[in-house]
Short mmCIF file of C-alpha atoms in Angstrom, two decimals:
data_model
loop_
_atom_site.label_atom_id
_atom_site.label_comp_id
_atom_site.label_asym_id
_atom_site.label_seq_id
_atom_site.Cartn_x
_atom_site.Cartn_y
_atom_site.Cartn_z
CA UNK A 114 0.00 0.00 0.00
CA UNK A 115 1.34 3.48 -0.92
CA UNK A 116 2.13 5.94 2.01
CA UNK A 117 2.40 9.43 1.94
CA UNK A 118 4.00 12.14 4.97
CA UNK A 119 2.17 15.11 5.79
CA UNK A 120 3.05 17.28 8.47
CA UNK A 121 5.97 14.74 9.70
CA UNK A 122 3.78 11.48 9.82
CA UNK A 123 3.38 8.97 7.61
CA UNK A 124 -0.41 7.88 6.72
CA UNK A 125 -1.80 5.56 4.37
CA UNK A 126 -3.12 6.49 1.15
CA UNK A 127 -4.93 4.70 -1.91
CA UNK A 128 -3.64 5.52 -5.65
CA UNK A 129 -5.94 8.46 -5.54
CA UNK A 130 -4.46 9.94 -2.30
CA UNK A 131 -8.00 9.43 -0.23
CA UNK A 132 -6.57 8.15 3.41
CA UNK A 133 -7.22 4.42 3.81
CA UNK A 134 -7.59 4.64 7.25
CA UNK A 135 -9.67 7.18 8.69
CA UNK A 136 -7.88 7.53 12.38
CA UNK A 137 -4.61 8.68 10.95
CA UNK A 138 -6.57 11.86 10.11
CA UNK A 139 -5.88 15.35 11.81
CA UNK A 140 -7.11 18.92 10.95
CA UNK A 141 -3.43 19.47 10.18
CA UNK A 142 -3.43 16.90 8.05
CA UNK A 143 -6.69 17.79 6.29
CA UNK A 144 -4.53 21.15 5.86
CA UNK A 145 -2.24 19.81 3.93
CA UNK A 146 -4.09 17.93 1.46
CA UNK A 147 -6.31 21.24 1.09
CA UNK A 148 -3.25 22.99 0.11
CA UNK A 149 -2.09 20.29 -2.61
CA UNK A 150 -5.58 20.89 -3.97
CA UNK A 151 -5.20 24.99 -4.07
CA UNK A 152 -7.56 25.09 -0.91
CA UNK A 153 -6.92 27.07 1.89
CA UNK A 154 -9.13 25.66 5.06
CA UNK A 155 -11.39 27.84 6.48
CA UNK A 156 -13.53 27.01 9.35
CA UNK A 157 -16.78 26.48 7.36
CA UNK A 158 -14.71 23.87 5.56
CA UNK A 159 -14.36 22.33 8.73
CA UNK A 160 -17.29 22.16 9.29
CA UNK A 161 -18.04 20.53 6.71
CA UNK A 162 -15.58 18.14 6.90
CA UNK A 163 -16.14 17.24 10.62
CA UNK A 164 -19.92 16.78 9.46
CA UNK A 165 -18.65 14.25 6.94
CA UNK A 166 -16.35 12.42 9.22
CA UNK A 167 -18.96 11.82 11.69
CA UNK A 168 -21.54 10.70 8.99
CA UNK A 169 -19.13 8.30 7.62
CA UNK A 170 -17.39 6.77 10.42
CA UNK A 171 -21.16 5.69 11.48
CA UNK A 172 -21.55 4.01 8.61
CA UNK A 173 -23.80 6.27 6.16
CA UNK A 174 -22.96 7.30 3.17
CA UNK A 175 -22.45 10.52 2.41
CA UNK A 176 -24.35 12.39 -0.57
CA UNK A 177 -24.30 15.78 -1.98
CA UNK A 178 -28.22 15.66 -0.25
CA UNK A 179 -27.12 14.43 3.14
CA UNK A 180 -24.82 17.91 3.02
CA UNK A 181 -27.24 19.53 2.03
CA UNK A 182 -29.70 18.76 3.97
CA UNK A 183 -26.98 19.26 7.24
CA UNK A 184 -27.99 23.00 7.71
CA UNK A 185 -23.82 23.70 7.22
CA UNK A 186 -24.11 24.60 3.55
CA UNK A 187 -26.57 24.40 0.37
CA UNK A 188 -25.44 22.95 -2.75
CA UNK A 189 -24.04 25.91 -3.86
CA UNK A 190 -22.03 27.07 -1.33
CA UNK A 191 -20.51 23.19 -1.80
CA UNK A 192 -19.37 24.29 -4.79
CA UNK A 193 -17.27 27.01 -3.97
CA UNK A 194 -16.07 25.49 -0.98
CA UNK A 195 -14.88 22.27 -2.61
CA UNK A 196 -14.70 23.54 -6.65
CA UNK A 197 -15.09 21.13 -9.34
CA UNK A 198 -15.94 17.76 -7.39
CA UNK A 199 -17.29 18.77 -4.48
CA UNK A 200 -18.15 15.39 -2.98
CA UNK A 201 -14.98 13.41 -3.84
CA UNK A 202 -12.64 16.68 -2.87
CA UNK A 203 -14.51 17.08 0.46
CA UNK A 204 -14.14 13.49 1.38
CA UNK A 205 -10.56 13.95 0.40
CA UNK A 206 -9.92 16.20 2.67
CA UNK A 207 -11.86 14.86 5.34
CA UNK A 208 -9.94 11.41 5.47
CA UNK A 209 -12.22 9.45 4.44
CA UNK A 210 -13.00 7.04 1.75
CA UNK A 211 -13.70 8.24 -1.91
CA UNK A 212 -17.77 8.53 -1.72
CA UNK A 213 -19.35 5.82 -3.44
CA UNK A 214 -22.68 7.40 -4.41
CA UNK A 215 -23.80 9.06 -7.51
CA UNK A 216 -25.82 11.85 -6.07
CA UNK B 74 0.35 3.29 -32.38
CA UNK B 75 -0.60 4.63 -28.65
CA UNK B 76 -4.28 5.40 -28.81
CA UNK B 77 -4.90 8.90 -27.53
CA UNK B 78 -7.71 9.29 -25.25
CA UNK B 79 -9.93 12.78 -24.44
CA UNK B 80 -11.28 12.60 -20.90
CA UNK B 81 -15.16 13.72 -21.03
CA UNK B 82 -15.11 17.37 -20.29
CA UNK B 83 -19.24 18.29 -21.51
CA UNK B 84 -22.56 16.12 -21.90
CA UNK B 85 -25.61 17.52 -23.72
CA UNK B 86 -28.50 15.58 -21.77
CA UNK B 87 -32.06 15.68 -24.05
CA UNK B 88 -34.90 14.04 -22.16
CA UNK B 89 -37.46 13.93 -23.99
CA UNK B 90 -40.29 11.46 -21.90
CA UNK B 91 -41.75 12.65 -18.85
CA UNK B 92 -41.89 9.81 -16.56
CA UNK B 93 -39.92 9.13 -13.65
CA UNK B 94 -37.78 6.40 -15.59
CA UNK B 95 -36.90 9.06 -18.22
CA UNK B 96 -36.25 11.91 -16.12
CA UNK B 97 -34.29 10.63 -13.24
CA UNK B 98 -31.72 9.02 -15.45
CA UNK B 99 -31.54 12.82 -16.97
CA UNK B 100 -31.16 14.45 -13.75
CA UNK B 101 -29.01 11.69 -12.48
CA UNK B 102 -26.58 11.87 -15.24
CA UNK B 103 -26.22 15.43 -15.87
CA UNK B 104 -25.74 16.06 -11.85
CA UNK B 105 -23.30 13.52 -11.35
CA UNK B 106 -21.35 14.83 -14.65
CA UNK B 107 -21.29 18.23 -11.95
CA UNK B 108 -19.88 16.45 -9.41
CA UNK B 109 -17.23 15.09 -11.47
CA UNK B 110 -16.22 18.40 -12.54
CA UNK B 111 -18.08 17.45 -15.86
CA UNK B 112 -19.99 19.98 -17.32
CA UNK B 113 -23.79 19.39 -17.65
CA UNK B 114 -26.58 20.81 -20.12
CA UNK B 115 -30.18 19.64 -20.03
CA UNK B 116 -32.83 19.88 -22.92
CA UNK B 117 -36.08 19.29 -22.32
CA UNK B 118 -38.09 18.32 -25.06
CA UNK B 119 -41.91 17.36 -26.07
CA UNK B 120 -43.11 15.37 -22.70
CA UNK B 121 -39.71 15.90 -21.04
CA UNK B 122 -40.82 19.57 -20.45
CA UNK B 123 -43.22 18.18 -17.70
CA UNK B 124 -40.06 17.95 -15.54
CA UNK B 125 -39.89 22.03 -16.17
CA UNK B 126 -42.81 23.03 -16.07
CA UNK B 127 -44.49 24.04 -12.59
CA UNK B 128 -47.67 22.93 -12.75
CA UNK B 129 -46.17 19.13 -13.45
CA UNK B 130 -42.77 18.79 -11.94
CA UNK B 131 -44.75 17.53 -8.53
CA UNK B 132 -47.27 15.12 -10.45
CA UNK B 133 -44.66 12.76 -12.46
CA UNK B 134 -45.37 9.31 -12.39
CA UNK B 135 -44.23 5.92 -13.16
CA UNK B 136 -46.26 4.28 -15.95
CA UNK B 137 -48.33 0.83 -14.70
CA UNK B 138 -49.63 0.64 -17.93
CA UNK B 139 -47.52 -1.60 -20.63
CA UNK B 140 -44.74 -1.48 -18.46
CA UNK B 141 -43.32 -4.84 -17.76
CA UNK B 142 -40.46 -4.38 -15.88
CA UNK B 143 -42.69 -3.27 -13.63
CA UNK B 144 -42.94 -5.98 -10.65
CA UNK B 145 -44.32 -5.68 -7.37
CA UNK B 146 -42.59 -5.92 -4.12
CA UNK B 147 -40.89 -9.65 -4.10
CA UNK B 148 -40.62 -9.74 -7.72
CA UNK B 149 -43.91 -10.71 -8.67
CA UNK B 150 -45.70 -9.76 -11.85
CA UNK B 151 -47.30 -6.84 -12.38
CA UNK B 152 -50.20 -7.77 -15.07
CA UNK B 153 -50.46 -4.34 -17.16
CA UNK B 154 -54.62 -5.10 -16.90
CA UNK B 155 -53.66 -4.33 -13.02
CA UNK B 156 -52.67 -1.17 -14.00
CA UNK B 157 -55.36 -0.09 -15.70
CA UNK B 158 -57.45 0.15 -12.21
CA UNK B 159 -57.85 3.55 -10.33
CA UNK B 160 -54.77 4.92 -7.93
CA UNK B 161 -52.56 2.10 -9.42
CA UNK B 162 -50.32 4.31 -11.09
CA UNK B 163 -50.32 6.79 -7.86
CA UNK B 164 -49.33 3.93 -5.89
CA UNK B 165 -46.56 2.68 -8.16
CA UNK B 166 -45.52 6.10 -7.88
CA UNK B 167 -45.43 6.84 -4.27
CA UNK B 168 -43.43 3.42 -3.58
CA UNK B 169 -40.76 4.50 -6.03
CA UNK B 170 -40.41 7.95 -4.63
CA UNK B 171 -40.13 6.29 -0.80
CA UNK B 172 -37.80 3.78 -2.31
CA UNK B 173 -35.49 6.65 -3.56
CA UNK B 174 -36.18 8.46 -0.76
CA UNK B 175 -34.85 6.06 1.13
CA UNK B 176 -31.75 5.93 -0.77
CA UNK B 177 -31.47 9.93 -0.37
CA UNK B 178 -32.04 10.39 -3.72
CA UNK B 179 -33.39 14.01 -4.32
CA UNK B 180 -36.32 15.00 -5.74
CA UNK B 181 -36.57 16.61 -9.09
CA UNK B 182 -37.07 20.13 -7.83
CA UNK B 183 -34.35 19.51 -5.79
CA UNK B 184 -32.04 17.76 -8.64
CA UNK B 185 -32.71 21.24 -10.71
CA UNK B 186 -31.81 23.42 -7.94
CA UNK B 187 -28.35 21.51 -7.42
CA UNK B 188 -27.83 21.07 -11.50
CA UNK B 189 -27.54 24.87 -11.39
CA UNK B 190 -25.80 25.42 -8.35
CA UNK B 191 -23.31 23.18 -9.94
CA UNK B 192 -22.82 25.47 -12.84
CA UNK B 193 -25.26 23.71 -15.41
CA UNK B 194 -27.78 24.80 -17.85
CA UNK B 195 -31.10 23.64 -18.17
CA UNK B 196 -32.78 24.41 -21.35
CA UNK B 197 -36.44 24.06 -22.58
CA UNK B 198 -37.10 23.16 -26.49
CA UNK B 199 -39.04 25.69 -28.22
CA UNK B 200 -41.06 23.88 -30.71
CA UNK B 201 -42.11 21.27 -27.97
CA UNK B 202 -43.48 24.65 -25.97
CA UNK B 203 -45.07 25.81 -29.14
CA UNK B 204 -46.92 22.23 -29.66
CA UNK B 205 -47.95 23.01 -26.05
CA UNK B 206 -49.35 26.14 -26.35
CA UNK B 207 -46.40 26.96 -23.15
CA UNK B 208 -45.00 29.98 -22.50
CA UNK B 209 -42.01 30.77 -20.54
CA UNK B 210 -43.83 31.92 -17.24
CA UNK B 211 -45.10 28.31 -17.21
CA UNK B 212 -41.71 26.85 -16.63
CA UNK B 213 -39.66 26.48 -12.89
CA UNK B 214 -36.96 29.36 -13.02
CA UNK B 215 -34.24 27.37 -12.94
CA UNK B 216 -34.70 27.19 -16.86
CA UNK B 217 -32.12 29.15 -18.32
CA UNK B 218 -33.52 29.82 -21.53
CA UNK B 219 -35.59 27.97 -24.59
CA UNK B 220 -33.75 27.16 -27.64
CA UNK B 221 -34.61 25.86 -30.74
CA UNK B 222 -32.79 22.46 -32.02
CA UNK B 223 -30.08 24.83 -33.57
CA UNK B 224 -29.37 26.88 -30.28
CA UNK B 225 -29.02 23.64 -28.51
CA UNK B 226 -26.63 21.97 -30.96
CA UNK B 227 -24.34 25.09 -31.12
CA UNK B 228 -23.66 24.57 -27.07
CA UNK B 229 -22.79 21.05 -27.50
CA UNK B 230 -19.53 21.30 -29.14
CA UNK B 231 -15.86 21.15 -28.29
CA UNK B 232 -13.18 18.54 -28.11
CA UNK B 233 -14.57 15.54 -25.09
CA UNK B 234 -18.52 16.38 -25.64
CA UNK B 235 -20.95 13.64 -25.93
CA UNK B 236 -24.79 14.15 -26.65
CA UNK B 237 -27.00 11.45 -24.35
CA UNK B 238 -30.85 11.21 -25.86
CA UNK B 239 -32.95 10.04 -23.15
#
């Protein structure tokens, strides 16, 4: 399995850079990753990714409608959060799995 | 020779049915082409424009009628003389939409509000509004404009687009 270091520690990544294991995850971290994708986290991307997190490691999958639905952000404001593919990049960033839903 | 291959950058979605097995796949296709970074253009032609136009976008159904992939819960037949009862095809209807419900699919409305909040364009044809007798105030306002076959066709080029009929 490929590994990759942010921020001094080494964490485990798939061929697409999504974490493989959700626990090795930290906001400095999710920093990093932001950055490689021209992001720079604010805290209503936090949000949004701690909203994720906590939907996924329950179990659920996460949607664009779930988000949307959260009260955090609309669709839109997904968009420019997360530009281009909102979903995947948020889930990205987040540590978790690449989302396996088509809405 | 090493084949060289253009990523999809654009689909040009025409629905042109207006029941939920035609318009879902529409809305389904052209919003995940959004989330993919993809872009995403809708036309909405002859019954398709149901799924723009106000007074119908809540009242789509499934047809019970002639329909025979249509099965009741368990897999069991549905006999298209079943469907040709009262409140069948409301029925079939409802337990589809709590099905995708279920499954957090949106709704349509909902599907055209995130289609444009992703940056696509939903279109409505002009002759099919003609054949109508619609007009524009008719139609939801996420409909960017109404095009003729022409107008449509001279949005869907470029290098990486592909035109899906539905």
């Amino acid at each position: 399995m490929a590994t990759k270091v942010y921020v001094n520690k080494e964490v485990n990544v798939n061929d697409e850079g999504f974490l493989t294991d959700p626990s090795q995850w930290s906001v400095d971290i999710a920093r990093e990753i932001a950055k490689e994708e021209g992001i720079l986290l604010t805290p209503k991307h936090l949000e949004v990714i701690n909203y994720i997190r906590e939907r996924v490691l329950k179990g659920e999958t996460i949607s664009m409608r779930s988000i949307n639905k959260s009260g955090i952000v609309n669709v839109k404001e997904l968009y420019e959060l997360f530009p281009n593919t909102p979903l995947k990049l948020a889930c990205k960033i987040a540590g978790v799995s690449k989302p396996a839903s088509c809405v | 020779m090493e084949k060289e291959e253009f990523p999809l950058k654009k689909v040009c979605i025409i629905c042109s049915k207006g029941t939920i097995e035609s318009i879902y796949p529409a809305l389904i296709l052209a919003n995940g082409a959004l989330m993919e970074g993809i872009q995403a253009k809708l036309f909405f032609t002859f019954f398709g424009l149901d799924a723009v136009t106000k007074k119908f976008i809540k009242k789509i159904h499934t047809p019970v009628v002639g329909n025979p992939s249509l099965r009741l819960p368990g897999n069991i037949p549905f006999p298209t003389l079943l469907g040709i009862l009262p409140g069948m095809e409301a029925l079939a209807t409802s337990m589809m939409k709590s099905q995708m419900e279920k499954l957090d699919i949106p709704t349509i409305p909902e599907f055209m509000e995130y289609i444009v909040a992703g940056g696509g364009e939903i279109f409505a044809c002009k002759l099919a509004m003609d054949m109508f007798g619609l007009k524009k105030e008719d139609l939801i306002d996420d409909v960017k404009d109404i095009l003729t076959v022409g107008e449509f066709y001279a949005l869907c080029g470029g290098q990486g687009t592909q035109i899906l009929f539905i």
